[in-house]
Short mmCIF file of C-alpha atoms in Angstrom, two decimals:
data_model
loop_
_atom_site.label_atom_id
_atom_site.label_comp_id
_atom_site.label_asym_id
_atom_site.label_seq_id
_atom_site.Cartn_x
_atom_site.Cartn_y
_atom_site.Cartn_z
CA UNK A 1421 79.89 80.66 139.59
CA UNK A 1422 79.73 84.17 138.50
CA UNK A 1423 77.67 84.91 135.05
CA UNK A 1424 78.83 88.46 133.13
CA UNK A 1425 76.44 90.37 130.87
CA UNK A 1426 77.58 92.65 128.25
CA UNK A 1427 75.70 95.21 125.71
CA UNK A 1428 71.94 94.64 125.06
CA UNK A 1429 71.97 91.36 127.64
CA UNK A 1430 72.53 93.75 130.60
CA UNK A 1431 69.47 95.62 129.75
CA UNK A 1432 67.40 91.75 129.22
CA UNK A 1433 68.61 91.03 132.45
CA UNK A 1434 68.11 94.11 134.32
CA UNK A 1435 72.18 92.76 135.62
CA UNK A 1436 75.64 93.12 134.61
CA UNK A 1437 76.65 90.13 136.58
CA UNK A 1438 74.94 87.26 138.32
CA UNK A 1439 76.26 84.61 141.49
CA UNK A 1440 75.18 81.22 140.41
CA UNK A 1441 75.43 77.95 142.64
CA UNK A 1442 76.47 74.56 140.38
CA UNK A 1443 76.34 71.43 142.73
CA UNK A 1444 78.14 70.02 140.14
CA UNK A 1445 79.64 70.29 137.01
CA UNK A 1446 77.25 71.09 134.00
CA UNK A 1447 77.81 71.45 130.29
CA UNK A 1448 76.79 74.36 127.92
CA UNK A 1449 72.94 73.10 127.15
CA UNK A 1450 72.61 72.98 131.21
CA UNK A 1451 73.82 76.05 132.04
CA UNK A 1452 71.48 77.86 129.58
CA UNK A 1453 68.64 76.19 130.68
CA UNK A 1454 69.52 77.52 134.20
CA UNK A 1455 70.33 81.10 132.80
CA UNK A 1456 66.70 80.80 130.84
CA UNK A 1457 65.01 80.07 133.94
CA UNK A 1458 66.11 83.25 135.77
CA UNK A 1459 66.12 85.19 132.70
CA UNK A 1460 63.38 84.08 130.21
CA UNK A 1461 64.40 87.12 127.65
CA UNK A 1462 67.70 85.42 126.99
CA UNK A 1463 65.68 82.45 124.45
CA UNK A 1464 65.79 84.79 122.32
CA UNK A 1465 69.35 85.73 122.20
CA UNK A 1466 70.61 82.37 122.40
CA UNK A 1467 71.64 81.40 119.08
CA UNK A 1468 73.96 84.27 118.43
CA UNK A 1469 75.50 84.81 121.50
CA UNK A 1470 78.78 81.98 122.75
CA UNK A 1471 79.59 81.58 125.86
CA UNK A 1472 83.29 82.61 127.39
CA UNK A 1473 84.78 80.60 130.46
CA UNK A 1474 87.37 82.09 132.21
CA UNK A 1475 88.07 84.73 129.43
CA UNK A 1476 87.93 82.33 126.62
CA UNK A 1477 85.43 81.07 123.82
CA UNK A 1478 84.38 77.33 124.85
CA UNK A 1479 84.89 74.40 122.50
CA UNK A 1480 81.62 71.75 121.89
CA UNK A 1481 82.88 69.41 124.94
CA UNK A 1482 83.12 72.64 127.94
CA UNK A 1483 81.94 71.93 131.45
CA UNK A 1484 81.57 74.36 134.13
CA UNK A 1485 81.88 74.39 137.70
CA UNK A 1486 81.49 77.18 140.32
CA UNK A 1487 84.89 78.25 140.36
CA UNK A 1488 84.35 79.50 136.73
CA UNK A 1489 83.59 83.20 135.42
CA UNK A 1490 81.40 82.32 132.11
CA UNK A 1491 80.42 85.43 130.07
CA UNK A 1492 77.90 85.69 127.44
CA UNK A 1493 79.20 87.49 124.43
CA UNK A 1494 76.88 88.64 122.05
CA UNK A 1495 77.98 89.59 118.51
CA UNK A 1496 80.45 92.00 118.97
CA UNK A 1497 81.05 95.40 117.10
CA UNK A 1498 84.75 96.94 118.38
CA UNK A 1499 87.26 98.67 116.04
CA UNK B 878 107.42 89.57 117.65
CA UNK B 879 106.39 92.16 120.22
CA UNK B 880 102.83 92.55 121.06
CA UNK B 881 101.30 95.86 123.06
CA UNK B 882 97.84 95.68 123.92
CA UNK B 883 95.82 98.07 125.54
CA UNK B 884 92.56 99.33 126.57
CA UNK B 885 92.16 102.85 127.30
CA UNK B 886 89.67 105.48 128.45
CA UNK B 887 91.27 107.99 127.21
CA UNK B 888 91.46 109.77 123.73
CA UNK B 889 94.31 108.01 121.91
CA UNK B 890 96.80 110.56 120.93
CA UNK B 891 99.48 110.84 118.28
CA UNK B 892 102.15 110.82 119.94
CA UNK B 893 101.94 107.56 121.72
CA UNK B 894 102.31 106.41 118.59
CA UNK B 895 105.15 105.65 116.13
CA UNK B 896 108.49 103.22 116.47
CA UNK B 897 109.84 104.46 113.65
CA UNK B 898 113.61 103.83 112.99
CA UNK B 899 114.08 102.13 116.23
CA UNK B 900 114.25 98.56 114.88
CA UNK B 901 117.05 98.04 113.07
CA UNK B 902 116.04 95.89 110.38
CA UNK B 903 112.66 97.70 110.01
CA UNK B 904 111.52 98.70 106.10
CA UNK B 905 107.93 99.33 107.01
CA UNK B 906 105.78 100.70 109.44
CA UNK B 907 102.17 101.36 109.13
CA UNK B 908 99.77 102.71 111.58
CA UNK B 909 95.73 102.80 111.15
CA UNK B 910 93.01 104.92 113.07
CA UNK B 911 89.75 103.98 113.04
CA UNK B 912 87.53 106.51 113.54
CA UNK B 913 83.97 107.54 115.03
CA UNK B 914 82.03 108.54 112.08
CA UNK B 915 79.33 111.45 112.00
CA UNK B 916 76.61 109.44 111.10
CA UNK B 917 75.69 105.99 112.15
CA UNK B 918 72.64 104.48 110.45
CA UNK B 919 72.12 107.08 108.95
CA UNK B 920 71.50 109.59 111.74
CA UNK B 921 73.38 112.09 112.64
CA UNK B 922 75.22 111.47 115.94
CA UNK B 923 78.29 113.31 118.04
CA UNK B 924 79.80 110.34 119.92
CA UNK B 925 79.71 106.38 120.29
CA UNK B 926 80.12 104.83 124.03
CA UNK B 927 82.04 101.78 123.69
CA UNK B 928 81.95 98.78 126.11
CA UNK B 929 84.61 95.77 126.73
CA UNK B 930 84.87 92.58 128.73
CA UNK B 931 88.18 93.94 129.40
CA UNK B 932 90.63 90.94 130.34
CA UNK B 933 89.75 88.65 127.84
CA UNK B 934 89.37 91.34 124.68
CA UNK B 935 93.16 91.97 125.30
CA UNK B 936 94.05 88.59 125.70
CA UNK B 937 91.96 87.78 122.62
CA UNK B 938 93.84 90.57 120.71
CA UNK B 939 97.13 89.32 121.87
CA UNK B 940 95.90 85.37 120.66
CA UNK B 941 95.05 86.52 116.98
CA UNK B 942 97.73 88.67 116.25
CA UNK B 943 99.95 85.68 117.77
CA UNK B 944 98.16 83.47 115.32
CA UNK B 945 98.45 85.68 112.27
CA UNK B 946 102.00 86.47 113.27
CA UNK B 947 102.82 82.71 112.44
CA UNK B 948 101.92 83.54 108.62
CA UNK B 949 103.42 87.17 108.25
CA UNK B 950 105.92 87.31 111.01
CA UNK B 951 105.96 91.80 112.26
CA UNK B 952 108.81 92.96 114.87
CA UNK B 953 105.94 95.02 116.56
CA UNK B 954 102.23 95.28 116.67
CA UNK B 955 100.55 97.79 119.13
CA UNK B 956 96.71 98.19 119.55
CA UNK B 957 95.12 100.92 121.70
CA UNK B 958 91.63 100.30 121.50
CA UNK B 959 89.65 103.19 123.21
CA UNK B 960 86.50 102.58 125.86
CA UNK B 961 83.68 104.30 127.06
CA UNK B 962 82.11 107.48 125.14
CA UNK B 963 84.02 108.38 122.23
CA UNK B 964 82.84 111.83 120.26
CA UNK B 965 82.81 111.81 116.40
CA UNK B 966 86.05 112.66 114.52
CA UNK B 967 88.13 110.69 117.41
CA UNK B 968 89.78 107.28 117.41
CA UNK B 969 88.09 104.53 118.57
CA UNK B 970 91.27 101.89 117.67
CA UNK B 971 94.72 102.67 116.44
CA UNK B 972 96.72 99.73 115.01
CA UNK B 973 100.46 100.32 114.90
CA UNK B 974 102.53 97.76 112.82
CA UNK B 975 106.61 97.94 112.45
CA UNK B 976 107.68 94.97 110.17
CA UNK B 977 110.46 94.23 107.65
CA UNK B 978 108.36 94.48 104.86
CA UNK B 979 104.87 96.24 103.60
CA UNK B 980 103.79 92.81 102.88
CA UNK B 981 103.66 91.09 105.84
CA UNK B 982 102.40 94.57 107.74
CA UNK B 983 99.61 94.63 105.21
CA UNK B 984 98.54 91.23 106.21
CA UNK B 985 98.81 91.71 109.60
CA UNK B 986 96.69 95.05 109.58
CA UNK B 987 93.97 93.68 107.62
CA UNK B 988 93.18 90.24 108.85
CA UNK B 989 93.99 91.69 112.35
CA UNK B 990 90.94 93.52 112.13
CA UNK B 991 88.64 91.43 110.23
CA UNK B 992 89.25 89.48 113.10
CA UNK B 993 88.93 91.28 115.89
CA UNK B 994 85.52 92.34 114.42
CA UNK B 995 84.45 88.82 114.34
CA UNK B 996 86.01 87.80 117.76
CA UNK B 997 86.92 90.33 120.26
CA UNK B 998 84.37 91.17 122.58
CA UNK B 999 84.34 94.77 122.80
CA UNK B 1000 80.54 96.59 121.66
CA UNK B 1001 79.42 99.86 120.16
CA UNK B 1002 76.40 100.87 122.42
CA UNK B 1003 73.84 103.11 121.39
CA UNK B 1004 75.41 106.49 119.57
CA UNK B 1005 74.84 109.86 121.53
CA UNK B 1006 73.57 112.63 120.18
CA UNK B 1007 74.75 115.85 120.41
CA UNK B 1008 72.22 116.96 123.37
CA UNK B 1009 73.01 113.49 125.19
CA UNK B 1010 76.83 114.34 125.13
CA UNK B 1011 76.34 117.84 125.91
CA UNK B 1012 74.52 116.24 129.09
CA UNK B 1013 77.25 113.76 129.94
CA UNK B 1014 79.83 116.26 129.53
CA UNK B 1015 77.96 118.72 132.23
CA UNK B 1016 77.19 116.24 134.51
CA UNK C 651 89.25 112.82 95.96
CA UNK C 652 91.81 114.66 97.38
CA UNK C 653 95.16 114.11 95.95
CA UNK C 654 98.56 115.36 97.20
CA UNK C 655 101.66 114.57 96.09
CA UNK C 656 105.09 115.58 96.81
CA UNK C 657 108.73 114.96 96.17
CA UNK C 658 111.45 116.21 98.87
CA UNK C 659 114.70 116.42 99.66
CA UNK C 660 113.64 116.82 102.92
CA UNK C 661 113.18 114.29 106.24
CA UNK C 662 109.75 113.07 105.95
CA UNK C 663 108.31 114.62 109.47
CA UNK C 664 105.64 112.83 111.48
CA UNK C 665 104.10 116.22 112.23
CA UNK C 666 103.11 117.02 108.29
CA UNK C 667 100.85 113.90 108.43
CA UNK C 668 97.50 113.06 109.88
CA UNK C 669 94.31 114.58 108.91
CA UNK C 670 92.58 112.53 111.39
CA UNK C 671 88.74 114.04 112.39
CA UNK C 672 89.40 116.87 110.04
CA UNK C 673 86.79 115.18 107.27
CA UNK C 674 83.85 114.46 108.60
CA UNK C 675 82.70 111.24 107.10
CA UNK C 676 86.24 110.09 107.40
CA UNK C 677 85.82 106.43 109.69
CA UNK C 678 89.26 105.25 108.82
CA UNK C 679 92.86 106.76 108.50
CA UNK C 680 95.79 105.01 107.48
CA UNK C 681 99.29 105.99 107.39
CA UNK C 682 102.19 103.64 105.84
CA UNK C 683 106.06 104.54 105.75
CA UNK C 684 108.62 102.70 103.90
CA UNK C 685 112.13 102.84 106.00
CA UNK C 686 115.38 102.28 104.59
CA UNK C 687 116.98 99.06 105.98
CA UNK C 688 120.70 98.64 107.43
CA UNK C 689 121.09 96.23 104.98
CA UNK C 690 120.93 95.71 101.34
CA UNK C 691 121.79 92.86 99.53
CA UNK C 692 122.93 91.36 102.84
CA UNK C 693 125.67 94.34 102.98
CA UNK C 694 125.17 96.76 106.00
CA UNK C 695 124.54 100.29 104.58
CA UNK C 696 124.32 103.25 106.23
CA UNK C 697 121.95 105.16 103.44
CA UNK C 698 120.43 105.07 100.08
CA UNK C 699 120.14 107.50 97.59
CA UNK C 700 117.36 107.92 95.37
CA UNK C 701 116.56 109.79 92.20
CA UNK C 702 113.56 110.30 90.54
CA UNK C 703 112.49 112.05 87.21
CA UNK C 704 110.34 114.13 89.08
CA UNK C 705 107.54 115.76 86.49
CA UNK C 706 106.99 112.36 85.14
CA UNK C 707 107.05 110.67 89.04
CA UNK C 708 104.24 113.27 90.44
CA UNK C 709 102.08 113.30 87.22
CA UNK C 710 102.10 109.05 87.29
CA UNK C 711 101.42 108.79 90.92
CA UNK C 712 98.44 111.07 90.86
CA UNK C 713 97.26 108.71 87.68
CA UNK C 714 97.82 105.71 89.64
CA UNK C 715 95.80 107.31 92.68
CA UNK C 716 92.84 108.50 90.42
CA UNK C 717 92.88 105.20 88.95
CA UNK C 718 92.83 102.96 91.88
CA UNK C 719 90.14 105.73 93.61
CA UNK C 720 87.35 104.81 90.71
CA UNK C 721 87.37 101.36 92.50
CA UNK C 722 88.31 102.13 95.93
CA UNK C 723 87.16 106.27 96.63
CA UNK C 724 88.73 107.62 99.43
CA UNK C 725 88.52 110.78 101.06
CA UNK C 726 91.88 111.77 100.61
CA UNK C 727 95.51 110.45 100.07
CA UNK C 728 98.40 112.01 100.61
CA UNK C 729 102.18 110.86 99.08
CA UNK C 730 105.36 112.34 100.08
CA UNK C 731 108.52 110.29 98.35
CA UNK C 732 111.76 111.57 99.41
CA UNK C 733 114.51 111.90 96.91
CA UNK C 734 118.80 112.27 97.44
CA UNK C 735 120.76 110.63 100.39
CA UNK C 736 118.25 108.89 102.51
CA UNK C 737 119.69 107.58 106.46
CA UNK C 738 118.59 104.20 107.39
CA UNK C 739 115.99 104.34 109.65
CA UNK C 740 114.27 107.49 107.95
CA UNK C 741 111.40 106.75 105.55
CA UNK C 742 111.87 107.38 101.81
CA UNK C 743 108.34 107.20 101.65
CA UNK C 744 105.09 108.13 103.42
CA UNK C 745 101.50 107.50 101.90
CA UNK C 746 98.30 109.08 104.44
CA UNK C 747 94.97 107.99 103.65
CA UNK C 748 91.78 109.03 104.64
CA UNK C 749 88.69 107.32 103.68
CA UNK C 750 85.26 106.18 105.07
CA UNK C 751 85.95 102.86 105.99
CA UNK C 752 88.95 100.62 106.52
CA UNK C 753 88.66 98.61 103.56
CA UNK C 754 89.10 100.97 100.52
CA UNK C 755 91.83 102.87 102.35
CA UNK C 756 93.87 99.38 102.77
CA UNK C 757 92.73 98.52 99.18
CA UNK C 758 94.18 101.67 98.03
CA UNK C 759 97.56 101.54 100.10
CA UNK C 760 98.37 98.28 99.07
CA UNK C 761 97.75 98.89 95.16
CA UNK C 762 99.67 102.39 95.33
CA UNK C 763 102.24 100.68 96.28
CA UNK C 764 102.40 98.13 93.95
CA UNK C 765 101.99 100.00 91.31
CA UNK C 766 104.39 102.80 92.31
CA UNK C 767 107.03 100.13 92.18
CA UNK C 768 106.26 98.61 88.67
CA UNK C 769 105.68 102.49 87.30
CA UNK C 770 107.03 105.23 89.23
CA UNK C 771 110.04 106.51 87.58
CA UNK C 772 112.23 106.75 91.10
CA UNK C 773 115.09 105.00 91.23
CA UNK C 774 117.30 103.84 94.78
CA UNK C 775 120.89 104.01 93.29
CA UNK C 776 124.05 102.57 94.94
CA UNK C 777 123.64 101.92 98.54
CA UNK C 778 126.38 104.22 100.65
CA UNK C 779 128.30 102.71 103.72
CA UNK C 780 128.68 105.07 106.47
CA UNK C 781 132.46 106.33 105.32
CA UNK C 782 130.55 107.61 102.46
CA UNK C 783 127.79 109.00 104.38
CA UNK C 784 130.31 110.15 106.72
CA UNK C 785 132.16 111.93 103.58
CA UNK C 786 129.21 113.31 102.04
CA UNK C 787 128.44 115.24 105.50
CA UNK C 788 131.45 116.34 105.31
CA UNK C 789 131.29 118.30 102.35
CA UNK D 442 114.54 116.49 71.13
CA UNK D 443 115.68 116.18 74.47
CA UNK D 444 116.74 113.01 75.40
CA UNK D 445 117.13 112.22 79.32
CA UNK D 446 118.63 109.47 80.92
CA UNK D 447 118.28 107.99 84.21
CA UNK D 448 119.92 105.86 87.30
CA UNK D 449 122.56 103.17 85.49
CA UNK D 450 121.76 104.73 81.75
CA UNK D 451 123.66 108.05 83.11
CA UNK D 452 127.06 106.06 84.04
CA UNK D 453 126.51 104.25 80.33
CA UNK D 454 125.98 107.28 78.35
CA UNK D 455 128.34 109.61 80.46
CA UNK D 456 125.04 111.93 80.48
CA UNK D 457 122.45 112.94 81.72
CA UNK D 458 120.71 114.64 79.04
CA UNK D 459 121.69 115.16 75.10
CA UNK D 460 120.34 116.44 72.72
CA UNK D 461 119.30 115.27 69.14
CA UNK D 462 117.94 116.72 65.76
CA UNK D 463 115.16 115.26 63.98
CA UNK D 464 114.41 116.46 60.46
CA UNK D 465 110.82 114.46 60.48
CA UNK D 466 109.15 112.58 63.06
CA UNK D 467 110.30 108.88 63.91
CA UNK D 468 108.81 105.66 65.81
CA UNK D 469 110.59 104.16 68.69
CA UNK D 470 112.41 101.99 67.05
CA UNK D 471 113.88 104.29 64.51
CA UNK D 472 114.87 106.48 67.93
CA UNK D 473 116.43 103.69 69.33
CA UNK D 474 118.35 103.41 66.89
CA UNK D 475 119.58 106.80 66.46
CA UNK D 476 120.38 106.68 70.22
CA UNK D 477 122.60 103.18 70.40
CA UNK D 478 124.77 104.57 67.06
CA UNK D 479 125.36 107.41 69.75
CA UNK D 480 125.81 105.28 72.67
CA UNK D 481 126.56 101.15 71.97
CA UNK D 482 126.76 100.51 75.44
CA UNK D 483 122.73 101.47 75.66
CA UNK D 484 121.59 97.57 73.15
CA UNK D 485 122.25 95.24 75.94
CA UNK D 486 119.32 97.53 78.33
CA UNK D 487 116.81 98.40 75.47
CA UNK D 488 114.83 95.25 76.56
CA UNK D 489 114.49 96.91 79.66
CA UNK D 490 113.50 100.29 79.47
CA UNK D 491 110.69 102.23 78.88
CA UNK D 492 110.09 105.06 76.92
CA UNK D 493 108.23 108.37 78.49
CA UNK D 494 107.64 111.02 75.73
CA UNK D 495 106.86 113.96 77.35
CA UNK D 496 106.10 112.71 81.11
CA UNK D 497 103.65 109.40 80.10
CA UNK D 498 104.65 105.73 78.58
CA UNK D 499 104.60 105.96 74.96
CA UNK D 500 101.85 103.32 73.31
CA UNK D 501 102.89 101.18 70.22
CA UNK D 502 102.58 103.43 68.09
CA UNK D 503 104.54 106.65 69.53
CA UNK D 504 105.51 109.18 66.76
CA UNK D 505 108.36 111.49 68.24
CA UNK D 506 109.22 115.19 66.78
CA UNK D 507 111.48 117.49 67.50
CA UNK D 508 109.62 119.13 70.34
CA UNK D 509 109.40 116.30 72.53
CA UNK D 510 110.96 115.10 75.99
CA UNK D 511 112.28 111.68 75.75
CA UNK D 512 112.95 109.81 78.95
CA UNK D 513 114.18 106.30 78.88
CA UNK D 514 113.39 104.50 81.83
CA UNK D 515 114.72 101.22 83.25
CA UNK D 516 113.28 99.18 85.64
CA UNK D 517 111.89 101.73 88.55
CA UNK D 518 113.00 101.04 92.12
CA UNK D 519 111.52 103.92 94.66
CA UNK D 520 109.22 103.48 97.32
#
């Protein structure tokens, strides 16, 4: 599974991207916890950032598996 | 309706611009620039670098103006949005609307970027001053 | 505010628009045109002529602008209304705004042109088919 | 007083402009009525049109003299 960091969470993370391994499929909660783990300045961040799978905002019910590119999309500012 | 979407490094000129007349049963066409400002919180700055998670920002663009496009139907909406470092006074998005009325091109402009404000994941990074983009531009 | 406002019997060129970067706290720019259709009143036409009552036409569209700008101050806007035989597909009118963010210059472009259709004394008069346009060149 | 007329009024008057004495100032409705003895065909579009004195909408209670600039205006169309 690859992880993508954008803005301010590439600086957290010291990464723009990260290789995860998923031995199976895990939902949102999961996934942070794993991300959290590796990466305890994310907590923080957490409640306004949503999480993109495969280029698109997940609904309440998303599982991932480690085909999937998930992003983590912090309040964005374009235009 | 036909949608143009685009990401670009480069400075978004004029003349890209513009489908006036070629759509036969076109009474309106609007286009809007919006620009890097001179100040951003309340310092004085000469650039903004802009960063996108490319693929999905222009298929996001594409899904809203799809989704507005059900309300207030255009023949053509084009967005350049520019990335990377982008020095006060240029554009940082152009929005170009051709539609059969001003109504419906209105519509389309506004909540278009209301909501790619809210949803598109492209970010302002840190402003440059003058001496940083004097820097970047030597280097 | 700056206010500009002109009546022509000339084609509305791209080129005389755009202030873009040339203000410095200008963050948005928007430009609308109003085309005329090939059809009106579900007849296909191949031109429009309009006539205005031109003192009265500038003096109320700078009131209008002054008026909407205590609520919604831009930087700058900029009306060109074209009068006489107008083609289909060329714009009878053009309306540039500058202003420091998005929303006053849509605020203003929308109202303008409202209220330039409820007040404005311009007129489109009978609708010409292209024999007549065809005649008129003639002469 | 110079009276101008506009879009359809022109094909109902035959005119474009036409001029009228006033030997002391008048409301509107004592100049409409000077206008539709001149020109019947103008009643039926008096619900309709505005009157400009001098390049601005007249208010209720408009005097006009000799001097002025009368434009009646129907229902606008540009844009």
């Amino acid at each position: 599974m690859k992880i993508l960091f954008f803005a301010h969470l590439k600086t957290v993370t010291g990464q723009a991207e990260l290789g995860l391994s998923l031995n199976e499929p895990v939902d949102a909660n999961t996934l942070w916890e794993r991300l959290i783990a590796l990466h305890p300045g994310l907590a923080r961040y957490r409640p306004s950032v949503r999480l993109a799978q495969n280029g698109e905002y997940i609904g309440s019910k998303a599982q991932f598996s480690d085909i999937d590119e998930v992003a983590l999309i912090p309040p964005v500012s374009g235009g | 309706m036909q949608v143009e979407i685009q990401l670009t490094r480069q400075r978004i000129g004029v003349s890209r611009f513009r489908s006036s007349g070629l759509l036969a049963e076109q009474g309106a066409e609007v286009e809007f620039c919006g620009l890097v400002r001179g100040q951003e919180n309340g310092m004085a700055i000469a650039a903004l670098e802009y960063e996108a998670y490319s693929p999905m920002a222009e298929r996001e663009m594409r899904r809203i103006i799809e989704d507005i496009g059900r309300r207030h139907r255009c023949l053509l909406v084009r967005v350049i949005h520019r990335i990377g470092v982008v020095p006060v006074g240029e554009a940082a998005i152009c929005v170009d609307i051709a539609a059969r009325h001003r109504a419906e091109a209105f519509a389309m402009l506004a909540e278009f970027m209301d909501r790619l404000k809210q949803d598109v994941p492209i970010w302002k990074r840190q402003p440059l001053t003058a001496d940083a983009l004097a820097e970047l531009k030597a280097k």
